[in-house]
C-alpha cells in the first residue's frame, strides 16, 4: 500500500492508542464496576489482568498490525492466506460496530451534561442536588437521540479528515488536557468531607466478596478499557512506522490507561461516599455523583461550579471521542482498503449503521425498555455481549494467532525490531512464554466462565 498514512512518531502513536484506550471505560464504566463488584479487591484483579492477560493481547494485535500495515481483514489475509483466520479480521470489523452503537449513546449523555453545565449549572438547594435529572433524561425519547446523533457526527468530522490531520491532531490536543482535568477533580474530590470512606473502599480489599463472575467482569473491564480483541489496537499499530519500537507503544498505552482508570476511580469514589450515593448504583454513577462535586466546588457561587463542570464534561466528551474514532477507523479502513470506497463514503456508511443501531440502544432506557434479550435491555445486551463475549473471543483468537500460528521468528522480528532493541531481546523469551501458554489459558478460562 504505497501511499498509506502513518503516525508522525511513536510518541504520537502511543498518544493515539492511549486515546483509544482511555475513554468512557475509564471515567464512566470503571468507577461503577468497582462500585458494583466490591471495591479494592476488584481493582487488584483488574490490575493483574491488565498485565498478565491484556498486555499479551495488546502486543499480539500490535505485532499483527505493525507487521502487515493493513486493515484487520487484510492483515489476517496476508498473514494466513486462504484460511479461516480472515474471519477474525471480519470479527474485528463487526465488534467495533456494535460497541460504537451504544458507546455513542453514552457519549451523547456526556454532551447533554456539557450542555447542562453551560446553560443550567448544578446547584444544591435544601441539601438536594438540582439541575440533574439523569434518570428522566436517559429514559426520554428525543434528547438522548439528538445527543447520540451529535456525538456520531463529531466522529464523522474527525475521521473523514484522515489519520494525520484528523485522528493524530485531535489526540495530541485532547489527551494532555484530559490528564490535567482529572487530577484537578481528584484533588477536590478527596478533600470533600466524608471522602475518606471512599478512599478506604478503593484501597482496602475484601477478598471474601470475590466470585467467578466478578473475576470475569474485572478481566472484561481490562479488555474493554484497553480496547482489546476488536481490532482498534491492530489498526492503529498498522499506522506505526516500521522502524519503531512497538513494545514501547504497548507498555506506554497500558500504563497510561491504567493510570487514568485509577485517577478516575479516586476522583469519583470519594465523592460518591461524600455525597451519600450508593457505590453500586450502576451506569448512572458518574452522572449522578459528579454534579454533586461540582455543586460543592462552587462554594455557593454558581458560576464556579459551572466552569468546573464545563471543563470536566468537555474532558469526558473528548475522552469518548478519542476512543470512538478508533472504532470508526477500524471499520473505515476495512471499507477503504478492501472495498475501494472513499474515506468519506466509508465514514458515512459507518455513521449510518452505528447511528441506527444506537437508536435502539438509546430507546431501550425508555420506550423500548420492555424489550429484553436474554433478560437484558438492548443497551445492556450490546454492552455485555461485546465486553464479556466478543472482546474475549477476539482477544483469545489474537493471542492464539500470534502465539501458535505465526512463526516464532516473525514474532521475534516484530517484538525486537529484528534484534535492534536490546531490552526487548532480553525479555523476549518470557514474553513468548506468556503469549503462548499463560495468556491463551487465562483468557480461555475467562471466556468459558461466561457459560457457567
Ligand atoms: N477503551 C475504550 C474506553 O475505555 O472507553 C472503549 C473502547 C474503545 C472499546 C474502542 C473498544 C474499542 F474498540
Short mmCIF file of C-alpha atoms and ligand atoms in Angstrom, two decimals:
data_model
loop_
_atom_site.label_atom_id
_atom_site.label_comp_id
_atom_site.label_asym_id
_atom_site.label_seq_id
_atom_site.Cartn_x
_atom_site.Cartn_y
_atom_site.Cartn_z
CA UNK A 1 0.00 0.00 0.00
CA UNK A 2 2.19 2.76 -1.30
CA UNK A 3 0.51 5.90 -0.04
CA UNK A 4 -0.86 4.63 3.23
CA UNK A 5 -0.71 7.20 6.03
CA UNK A 6 1.39 6.72 9.19
CA UNK A 7 1.53 8.42 12.57
CA UNK A 8 4.21 11.12 12.77
CA UNK A 9 6.20 9.39 15.52
CA UNK A 10 5.98 6.61 18.08
CA UNK A 11 5.07 9.17 20.75
CA UNK A 12 2.07 10.22 18.71
CA UNK A 13 1.17 6.58 18.15
CA UNK A 14 1.20 5.98 21.91
CA UNK A 15 -0.96 9.05 22.36
CA UNK A 16 -3.45 7.79 19.79
CA UNK A 17 -3.50 4.26 21.21
CA UNK A 18 -3.89 5.67 24.71
CA UNK A 19 -6.60 7.88 23.25
CA UNK A 20 -8.43 4.79 22.04
CA UNK A 21 -7.92 3.07 25.38
CA UNK A 22 -8.75 5.98 27.66
CA UNK A 23 -12.40 6.81 27.35
CA UNK A 24 -15.79 6.27 28.88
CA UNK A 25 -14.48 2.89 30.01
CA UNK A 26 -12.16 4.67 32.44
CA UNK A 27 -14.29 7.57 33.56
CA UNK A 28 -17.78 6.10 33.38
CA UNK A 29 -17.51 2.31 33.41
CA UNK A 30 -14.54 1.66 35.71
CA UNK A 31 -15.88 3.54 38.77
CA UNK A 32 -19.32 1.95 38.57
CA UNK A 33 -17.85 -1.53 38.00
CA UNK A 34 -15.64 -1.02 41.06
CA UNK A 35 -18.74 0.06 42.98
CA UNK A 36 -20.79 -2.90 41.82
CA UNK A 37 -18.09 -5.50 42.34
CA UNK A 38 -16.67 -4.93 45.76
CA UNK A 39 -14.10 -2.11 45.53
CA UNK A 40 -10.39 -2.71 46.15
CA UNK A 41 -10.39 -6.48 45.55
CA UNK A 42 -11.88 -5.88 42.10
CA UNK A 43 -9.17 -3.30 41.39
CA UNK A 44 -6.41 -5.75 42.28
CA UNK A 45 -7.78 -8.41 39.94
CA UNK A 46 -8.18 -5.74 37.29
CA UNK A 47 -4.51 -4.71 37.57
CA UNK A 48 -3.29 -8.33 37.42
CA UNK A 49 -5.48 -8.92 34.39
CA UNK A 50 -4.08 -5.82 32.67
CA UNK A 51 -0.52 -7.11 32.79
CA UNK A 52 -0.98 -10.87 32.54
CA UNK A 53 -3.79 -11.12 30.02
CA UNK A 54 -4.39 -7.73 28.44
CA UNK A 55 -0.79 -6.86 27.54
CA UNK A 56 -0.23 -10.12 25.59
CA UNK A 57 -3.41 -9.48 23.60
CA UNK A 58 -2.43 -5.88 23.02
CA UNK A 59 1.02 -6.95 21.84
CA UNK A 60 -0.48 -9.64 19.60
CA UNK A 61 -2.69 -7.09 17.87
CA UNK A 62 0.24 -4.68 17.67
CA UNK A 63 2.51 -7.30 16.15
CA UNK A 64 -0.09 -8.25 13.54
CA UNK A 65 -0.95 -4.65 12.62
CA UNK A 66 2.63 -3.43 12.57
CA UNK A 67 3.88 -6.37 10.52
CA UNK A 68 1.28 -6.04 7.79
CA UNK A 69 0.41 -2.33 7.77
CA UNK A 70 -3.11 -3.26 6.75
CA UNK A 71 -6.69 -3.17 7.99
CA UNK A 72 -7.85 -6.01 10.25
CA UNK A 73 -9.21 -8.20 7.46
CA UNK A 74 -6.31 -7.52 5.08
CA UNK A 75 -3.81 -8.22 7.87
CA UNK A 76 -5.23 -11.65 8.63
CA UNK A 77 -5.49 -12.47 4.92
CA UNK A 78 -1.87 -11.56 4.40
CA UNK A 79 -0.51 -13.49 7.35
CA UNK A 80 -2.70 -16.57 6.89
CA UNK A 81 -3.77 -16.62 3.23
CA UNK A 82 -6.56 -18.95 2.25
CA UNK A 83 -7.51 -19.82 5.83
CA UNK A 84 -10.47 -19.09 8.09
CA UNK A 85 -8.32 -16.64 10.07
CA UNK A 86 -9.61 -13.87 7.83
CA UNK A 87 -12.89 -14.29 9.73
CA UNK A 88 -11.09 -12.94 12.79
CA UNK A 89 -10.32 -9.88 10.68
CA UNK A 90 -14.04 -9.56 9.94
CA UNK A 91 -14.96 -10.04 13.58
CA UNK A 92 -12.72 -7.06 14.22
CA UNK A 93 -14.96 -5.03 11.92
CA UNK A 94 -18.26 -6.22 13.39
CA UNK A 95 -17.29 -5.86 17.08
CA UNK A 96 -16.34 -2.15 16.97
CA UNK A 97 -19.54 -1.59 15.02
CA UNK A 98 -21.70 -2.94 17.86
CA UNK A 99 -19.65 -1.26 20.59
CA UNK A 100 -19.79 2.05 18.77
CA UNK A 101 -23.60 1.93 18.68
CA UNK A 102 -24.05 2.03 22.43
CA UNK A 103 -20.83 3.92 23.16
CA UNK A 104 -22.14 6.80 21.14
CA UNK A 105 -25.31 6.85 23.27
CA UNK A 106 -23.23 7.34 26.43
CA UNK A 107 -21.06 9.86 24.56
CA UNK A 108 -24.36 11.63 23.86
CA UNK A 109 -25.26 11.69 27.56
CA UNK A 110 -21.95 13.46 28.20
CA UNK A 111 -22.84 16.03 25.58
CA UNK A 112 -26.14 16.64 27.35
CA UNK A 113 -24.31 17.15 30.65
CA UNK A 114 -21.94 19.52 28.94
CA UNK A 115 -24.92 21.44 27.64
CA UNK A 116 -26.47 21.50 31.11
CA UNK A 117 -23.21 22.72 32.62
CA UNK A 118 -23.14 25.62 30.21
CA UNK A 119 -26.79 26.60 30.35
CA UNK A 120 -28.22 25.34 33.61
CA UNK A 121 -25.42 24.78 36.11
CA UNK A 122 -25.55 22.43 39.07
CA UNK A 123 -26.95 23.82 42.27
CA UNK A 124 -27.63 22.37 45.67
CA UNK A 125 -30.81 23.66 47.23
CA UNK A 126 -32.16 22.36 50.54
CA UNK A 127 -29.42 19.73 50.58
CA UNK A 128 -30.76 18.31 47.31
CA UNK A 129 -28.99 18.39 44.03
CA UNK A 130 -30.78 20.47 41.43
CA UNK A 131 -30.28 20.71 37.72
CA UNK A 132 -29.72 17.00 37.14
CA UNK A 133 -32.32 14.51 36.16
CA UNK A 134 -30.23 11.75 34.79
CA UNK A 135 -32.86 9.02 35.04
CA UNK A 136 -35.58 11.01 33.37
CA UNK A 137 -33.20 12.27 30.68
CA UNK A 138 -31.95 8.89 29.52
CA UNK A 139 -35.42 7.40 29.52
CA UNK A 140 -36.83 10.18 27.36
CA UNK A 141 -37.06 9.75 23.61
CA UNK A 142 -35.65 12.71 21.74
CA UNK A 143 -32.99 14.31 23.94
CA UNK A 144 -30.70 11.28 24.08
CA UNK A 145 -31.21 10.58 20.38
CA UNK A 146 -30.27 14.13 19.42
CA UNK A 147 -27.14 13.93 21.60
CA UNK A 148 -26.25 10.50 20.18
CA UNK A 149 -26.55 12.00 16.71
CA UNK A 150 -24.33 14.98 17.55
CA UNK A 151 -21.71 12.69 19.05
CA UNK A 152 -21.69 10.43 15.98
CA UNK A 153 -21.42 13.44 13.65
CA UNK A 154 -18.39 14.71 15.55
CA UNK A 155 -16.72 11.34 14.91
CA UNK A 156 -17.52 11.67 11.22
CA UNK A 157 -15.86 15.08 11.04
CA UNK A 158 -12.65 13.87 12.71
CA UNK A 159 -12.31 10.51 10.96
CA UNK A 160 -13.06 11.82 7.49
CA UNK A 161 -10.15 14.28 7.90
CA UNK A 162 -7.76 11.29 7.89
CA UNK A 163 -5.17 9.70 10.15
CA UNK A 164 -2.73 12.60 10.40
CA UNK A 165 -4.90 15.68 10.12
CA UNK A 166 -7.88 14.21 11.94
CA UNK A 167 -7.07 11.43 14.39
CA UNK A 168 -3.48 12.42 15.24
CA UNK A 169 -4.17 16.12 15.68
CA UNK A 170 -7.24 15.56 17.82
CA UNK A 171 -5.46 13.16 20.17
CA UNK A 172 -2.46 15.46 20.53
CA UNK A 173 -4.65 18.21 21.89
CA UNK A 174 -7.12 16.23 23.97
CA UNK A 175 -5.02 13.72 25.83
CA UNK A 176 -2.82 16.10 27.89
CA UNK A 177 -5.85 18.26 28.72
CA UNK A 178 -7.68 15.18 29.93
CA UNK A 179 -4.98 14.22 32.43
CA UNK A 180 -4.79 17.72 33.86
CA UNK A 181 -8.54 17.88 34.31
CA UNK A 182 -8.91 14.54 36.04
CA UNK A 183 -6.11 15.35 38.51
CA UNK A 184 -7.82 18.62 39.27
CA UNK A 185 -11.13 16.89 40.02
CA UNK A 186 -9.39 14.21 42.06
CA UNK A 187 -7.75 16.74 44.36
CA UNK A 188 -11.07 18.33 45.05
CA UNK A 189 -12.91 15.06 45.46
CA UNK A 190 -10.56 13.59 48.08
CA UNK A 191 -10.76 16.78 50.11
CA UNK A 192 -14.56 16.65 50.47
CA UNK A 193 -15.86 15.88 53.97
CA UNK A 194 -16.64 12.16 54.20
CA UNK A 195 -14.35 11.31 51.27
CA UNK A 196 -12.09 9.05 53.33
CA UNK A 197 -14.66 6.23 53.30
CA UNK A 198 -14.39 6.26 49.52
CA UNK A 199 -10.60 6.16 49.64
CA UNK A 200 -10.76 3.17 52.01
CA UNK A 201 -13.19 1.49 49.67
CA UNK A 202 -10.64 1.86 46.86
CA UNK A 203 -7.66 0.72 48.96
CA UNK A 204 -8.80 -1.95 51.42
CA UNK A 205 -9.57 -5.21 49.65
CA UNK A 206 -12.14 -7.66 50.95
CA UNK A 207 -11.42 -10.84 49.03
CA UNK A 208 -14.38 -12.65 50.53
CA UNK A 209 -16.55 -10.71 48.08
CA UNK A 210 -14.76 -12.14 45.05
CA UNK A 211 -16.70 -14.61 42.95
CA UNK A 212 -16.19 -16.12 39.47
CA UNK A 213 -18.41 -13.57 37.72
CA UNK A 214 -16.59 -10.74 39.49
CA UNK A 215 -13.24 -12.03 38.20
CA UNK A 216 -14.76 -12.29 34.71
CA UNK A 217 -16.05 -8.72 34.99
CA UNK A 218 -12.63 -7.43 36.09
CA UNK A 219 -10.96 -9.16 33.16
CA UNK A 220 -13.70 -7.96 30.79
CA UNK A 221 -13.22 -4.43 32.07
CA UNK A 222 -9.46 -4.59 31.46
CA UNK A 223 -10.11 -5.69 27.86
CA UNK A 224 -12.77 -3.03 27.35
CA UNK A 225 -10.56 -0.35 28.81
CA UNK A 226 -7.63 -1.26 26.59
CA UNK A 227 -9.90 -1.60 23.53
CA UNK A 228 -8.79 -5.19 23.00
CA UNK A 229 -9.88 -8.00 20.78
CA UNK A 230 -11.84 -5.78 18.43
CA UNK A 231 -9.20 -4.53 16.01
CA UNK A 232 -8.74 -0.92 17.11
CA UNK A 233 -5.26 -1.52 18.51
CA UNK A 234 -4.43 -3.55 15.42
CA UNK A 235 -5.49 -0.75 13.08
CA UNK A 236 -3.61 1.96 15.00
CA UNK A 237 -0.49 -0.23 15.14
CA UNK A 238 -0.70 -0.58 11.39
CA UNK A 239 -0.08 3.17 11.18
CA UNK A 240 3.10 2.97 13.29
CA UNK A 241 6.24 3.34 11.15
CA UNK A 242 8.15 0.09 10.56
CA UNK A 243 11.27 1.18 12.42
CA UNK A 244 9.53 2.00 15.71
CA UNK A 245 9.77 0.02 18.96
CA UNK A 246 6.32 -1.48 19.41
CA UNK A 247 6.96 -2.71 22.94
CA UNK A 248 7.15 0.93 23.98
CA UNK A 249 3.82 1.60 22.30
CA UNK A 250 2.19 -1.35 24.05
CA UNK A 251 3.54 -0.71 27.53
CA UNK A 252 3.04 3.06 27.20
CA UNK A 253 -0.60 2.56 26.24
CA UNK A 254 -1.25 0.14 29.11
CA UNK A 255 0.47 2.35 31.67
CA UNK A 256 -1.44 5.47 30.64
CA UNK A 257 -4.73 3.63 30.57
CA UNK A 258 -4.27 2.04 33.99
CA UNK A 259 -3.12 5.31 35.48
CA UNK A 260 -6.13 7.10 34.11
CA UNK A 261 -8.59 4.46 35.35
CA UNK A 262 -7.14 4.72 38.86
CA UNK A 263 -7.19 8.52 38.74
CA UNK A 264 -10.83 8.42 37.65
CA UNK A 265 -11.66 5.91 40.38
CA UNK A 266 -10.07 8.13 43.01
CA UNK A 267 -11.81 11.15 41.55
CA UNK A 268 -15.25 9.55 41.62
CA UNK A 269 -15.43 7.13 44.55
CA UNK A 270 -14.57 9.55 47.40
CA UNK A 271 -17.21 11.91 46.04
CA UNK A 272 -19.72 9.05 45.86
CA UNK A 273 -19.25 8.42 49.57
CA UNK A 274 -19.17 12.12 50.41
CA UNK A 275 -22.47 12.56 48.58
CA UNK A 276 -24.01 9.53 50.27
CA UNK A 277 -24.67 7.84 46.93
CA UNK A 278 -24.80 4.04 46.75
CA UNK A 279 -21.48 2.87 45.11
CA UNK A 280 -23.28 0.02 43.35
CA UNK A 281 -25.69 2.43 41.65
CA UNK A 282 -24.65 1.22 38.19
CA UNK A 283 -24.25 3.10 34.89
CA UNK A 284 -25.68 6.36 36.24
CA UNK A 285 -22.97 6.64 38.90
CA UNK A 286 -20.77 9.41 37.49
CA UNK A 287 -23.66 11.30 36.03
CA UNK A 288 -25.28 11.44 39.45
CA UNK A 289 -22.14 11.91 41.53
CA UNK A 290 -20.13 14.45 39.65
CA UNK A 291 -22.75 17.16 39.55
CA UNK A 292 -22.73 16.89 43.33
CA UNK A 293 -19.00 17.59 43.43
CA UNK A 294 -19.42 20.47 41.06
CA UNK A 295 -22.18 21.98 43.14
CA UNK A 296 -19.95 21.74 46.22
CA UNK A 297 -16.93 23.04 44.38
CA UNK A 298 -18.52 26.35 43.74
CA UNK A 299 -18.54 27.28 47.46
CA UNK A 300 -22.05 28.53 46.86
CA UNK A 301 -21.03 30.58 43.85
CA UNK A 302 -22.83 29.02 40.89
CA UNK A 303 -20.55 30.21 38.10
CA UNK A 304 -17.54 28.49 39.65
CA UNK A 305 -19.43 25.18 39.69
CA UNK A 306 -20.46 25.71 36.12
CA UNK A 307 -16.95 26.43 34.89
CA UNK A 308 -15.54 23.29 36.54
CA UNK A 309 -18.43 21.19 35.27
CA UNK A 310 -17.97 22.53 31.75
CA UNK A 311 -14.30 21.59 31.78
CA UNK A 312 -15.00 18.17 33.19
CA UNK A 313 -17.74 17.18 30.79
CA UNK A 314 -15.71 18.61 27.96
CA UNK A 315 -13.00 16.19 29.05
CA UNK A 316 -15.47 13.30 29.14
CA UNK A 317 -16.67 14.15 25.64
CA UNK A 318 -13.06 14.38 24.38
CA UNK A 319 -12.15 11.08 26.02
CA UNK A 320 -15.17 9.43 24.48
CA UNK A 321 -14.39 10.89 21.06
CA UNK A 322 -10.75 9.75 21.02
CA UNK A 323 -12.00 6.20 21.69
CA UNK A 324 -14.91 6.36 19.31
CA UNK A 325 -12.76 7.49 16.40
CA UNK A 326 -10.57 4.41 16.84
CA UNK A 327 -13.64 2.22 16.41
CA UNK A 328 -14.67 4.18 13.35
CA UNK A 329 -11.17 3.86 11.94
CA UNK A 330 -11.09 0.06 12.32
CA UNK A 331 -14.26 -0.20 10.26
CA UNK A 332 -13.50 2.63 7.82
CA UNK A 333 -10.05 1.22 6.97
CA UNK A 334 -11.70 -2.08 6.05
CA UNK A 335 -14.08 -0.44 3.57
CA UNK A 336 -11.39 1.84 2.13
CA UNK A 337 -8.74 -0.84 1.68
CA UNK A 338 -10.84 -3.90 0.95
CA UNK A 339 -13.83 -2.42 -0.84
CA UNK A 340 -12.11 0.54 -2.53
CA UNK A 341 -14.50 3.04 -1.01
CA UNK A 342 -13.50 6.65 -0.48
CA UNK A 343 -12.73 7.55 3.16
CA UNK A 344 -15.65 9.96 3.19
CA UNK A 345 -18.13 7.44 1.91
CA UNK A 346 -16.88 4.74 4.27
CA UNK A 347 -17.13 7.11 7.24
CA UNK A 348 -20.72 7.99 6.33
CA UNK A 349 -21.59 4.34 5.99
CA UNK A 350 -20.24 3.63 9.48
CA UNK A 351 -22.14 6.65 10.74
CA UNK A 352 -25.50 5.48 9.42
CA UNK A 353 -25.03 1.90 10.58
CA UNK A 354 -23.88 2.66 14.13
CA UNK A 355 -26.33 5.53 14.47
CA UNK A 356 -29.24 3.28 13.52
CA UNK A 357 -28.33 0.51 15.95
CA UNK A 358 -27.62 3.18 18.55
CA UNK A 359 -31.23 4.38 18.28
CA UNK A 360 -32.42 1.08 19.71
CA UNK A 361 -29.81 1.19 22.48
CA UNK A 362 -30.89 4.69 23.40
CA UNK A 363 -34.60 3.88 23.35
CA UNK A 364 -34.03 0.78 25.47
CA UNK A 365 -33.91 3.05 28.54
CA UNK A 366 -37.38 4.35 27.80
CA UNK A 367 -39.96 3.42 25.16
CA UNK A 368 -38.25 0.10 24.35
CA UNK A 369 -37.40 -0.85 27.92
CA UNK A 370 -39.81 -3.77 27.77
CA UNK A 371 -37.75 -5.49 25.07
CA UNK A 372 -35.35 -7.98 26.64
CA UNK A 373 -32.67 -10.09 25.05
CA UNK A 374 -31.58 -12.88 27.38
CA UNK A 375 -33.15 -10.91 30.21
CA UNK A 376 -31.15 -7.77 29.40
CA UNK A 377 -32.22 -4.49 27.84
CA UNK A 378 -30.92 -3.84 24.31
CA UNK A 379 -28.26 -1.48 25.67
CA UNK A 380 -27.11 -3.89 28.38
CA UNK A 381 -27.13 -6.77 25.94
CA UNK A 382 -24.86 -4.90 23.48
CA UNK A 383 -22.56 -3.91 26.35
CA UNK A 384 -22.34 -7.37 27.95
CA UNK A 385 -22.27 -9.24 24.64
CA UNK A 386 -19.32 -7.21 23.39
CA UNK A 387 -17.24 -6.83 26.56
CA UNK A 388 -17.79 -10.29 28.01
CA UNK A 389 -18.08 -12.25 24.81
CA UNK A 390 -16.83 -10.64 21.58
CA UNK A 391 -13.83 -8.91 23.12
CA UNK A 392 -12.78 -12.05 24.96
CA UNK A 393 -13.14 -14.34 21.97
CA UNK A 394 -11.38 -11.77 19.77
CA UNK A 395 -8.58 -11.42 22.32
CA UNK A 396 -8.26 -15.19 22.66
CA UNK A 397 -8.01 -15.68 18.91
CA UNK A 398 -5.45 -12.88 18.51
CA UNK A 399 -3.12 -14.41 21.14
CA UNK A 400 -3.57 -17.89 19.68
CA UNK A 401 -2.76 -16.49 16.24
CA UNK A 402 0.38 -14.66 17.37
CA UNK A 403 1.50 -17.46 19.70
CA UNK A 404 0.69 -20.55 17.65
CA UNK A 405 0.02 -19.64 14.04
CA UNK A 406 2.73 -17.04 13.41
CA UNK A 407 6.31 -18.29 13.32
CA UNK A 408 8.40 -17.57 16.41
CA UNK A 409 10.89 -15.83 14.13
CA UNK A 410 8.21 -13.45 12.83
CA UNK A 411 7.07 -12.56 16.33
CA UNK A 412 10.70 -12.06 17.37
CA UNK A 413 11.39 -9.74 14.43
CA UNK A 414 8.45 -7.54 15.31
CA UNK A 415 8.99 -7.61 19.05
CA UNK A 416 12.71 -6.81 18.92
CA UNK A 417 12.89 -4.74 15.73
CA UNK A 418 14.89 -7.66 14.25
CA UNK A 419 17.31 -7.54 17.17
CA UNK A 420 17.70 -3.75 17.17
CA UNK A 421 16.11 -3.23 20.58
CA UNK A 422 18.36 -4.92 23.14
CA UNK A 423 15.99 -4.77 26.10
CA UNK A 424 13.21 -6.35 24.04
CA UNK A 425 15.60 -9.16 23.04
CA UNK A 426 16.32 -9.85 26.70
CA UNK A 427 12.68 -10.23 27.69
CA UNK A 428 11.52 -11.90 24.51
CA UNK A 429 11.55 -15.47 25.86
CA UNK A 430 9.50 -14.56 28.92
CA UNK A 431 7.05 -12.64 26.72
CA UNK A 432 6.77 -15.51 24.27
CA UNK A 433 6.07 -17.99 27.06
CA UNK A 434 3.25 -15.83 28.40
CA UNK A 435 1.92 -15.30 24.88
CA UNK A 436 1.96 -18.98 24.05
CA UNK A 437 0.73 -20.53 27.27
CA UNK A 438 -0.42 -18.22 30.06
CA UNK A 439 -2.50 -15.75 28.04
CA UNK A 440 -4.48 -18.28 25.96
CA UNK A 441 -5.26 -20.42 29.00
CA UNK A 442 -6.17 -17.40 31.14
CA UNK A 443 -8.32 -15.73 28.51
CA UNK A 444 -9.83 -19.11 27.54
CA UNK A 445 -10.89 -19.79 31.13
CA UNK A 446 -12.46 -16.35 31.40
CA UNK A 447 -14.25 -16.88 28.10
CA UNK A 448 -15.65 -20.23 29.23
CA UNK A 449 -16.74 -18.77 32.56
CA UNK A 450 -19.40 -16.86 30.59
CA UNK A 451 -21.19 -20.13 30.05
CA UNK A 452 -21.20 -21.37 33.65
N1 LIG B 1 -11.30 1.59 25.58
C1 LIG B 1 -12.45 2.43 25.43
C2 LIG B 1 -12.81 3.02 26.77
O1 LIG B 1 -12.24 2.61 27.78
O2 LIG B 1 -13.69 3.85 26.81
C3 LIG B 1 -13.62 1.71 24.85
C4 LIG B 1 -13.36 1.01 23.59
C5 LIG B 1 -12.78 1.70 22.52
C6 LIG B 1 -13.69 -0.30 23.47
C7 LIG B 1 -12.54 1.03 21.34
C8 LIG B 1 -13.44 -0.96 22.31
C9 LIG B 1 -12.88 -0.29 21.26
F1 LIG B 1 -12.68 -0.93 20.16
#
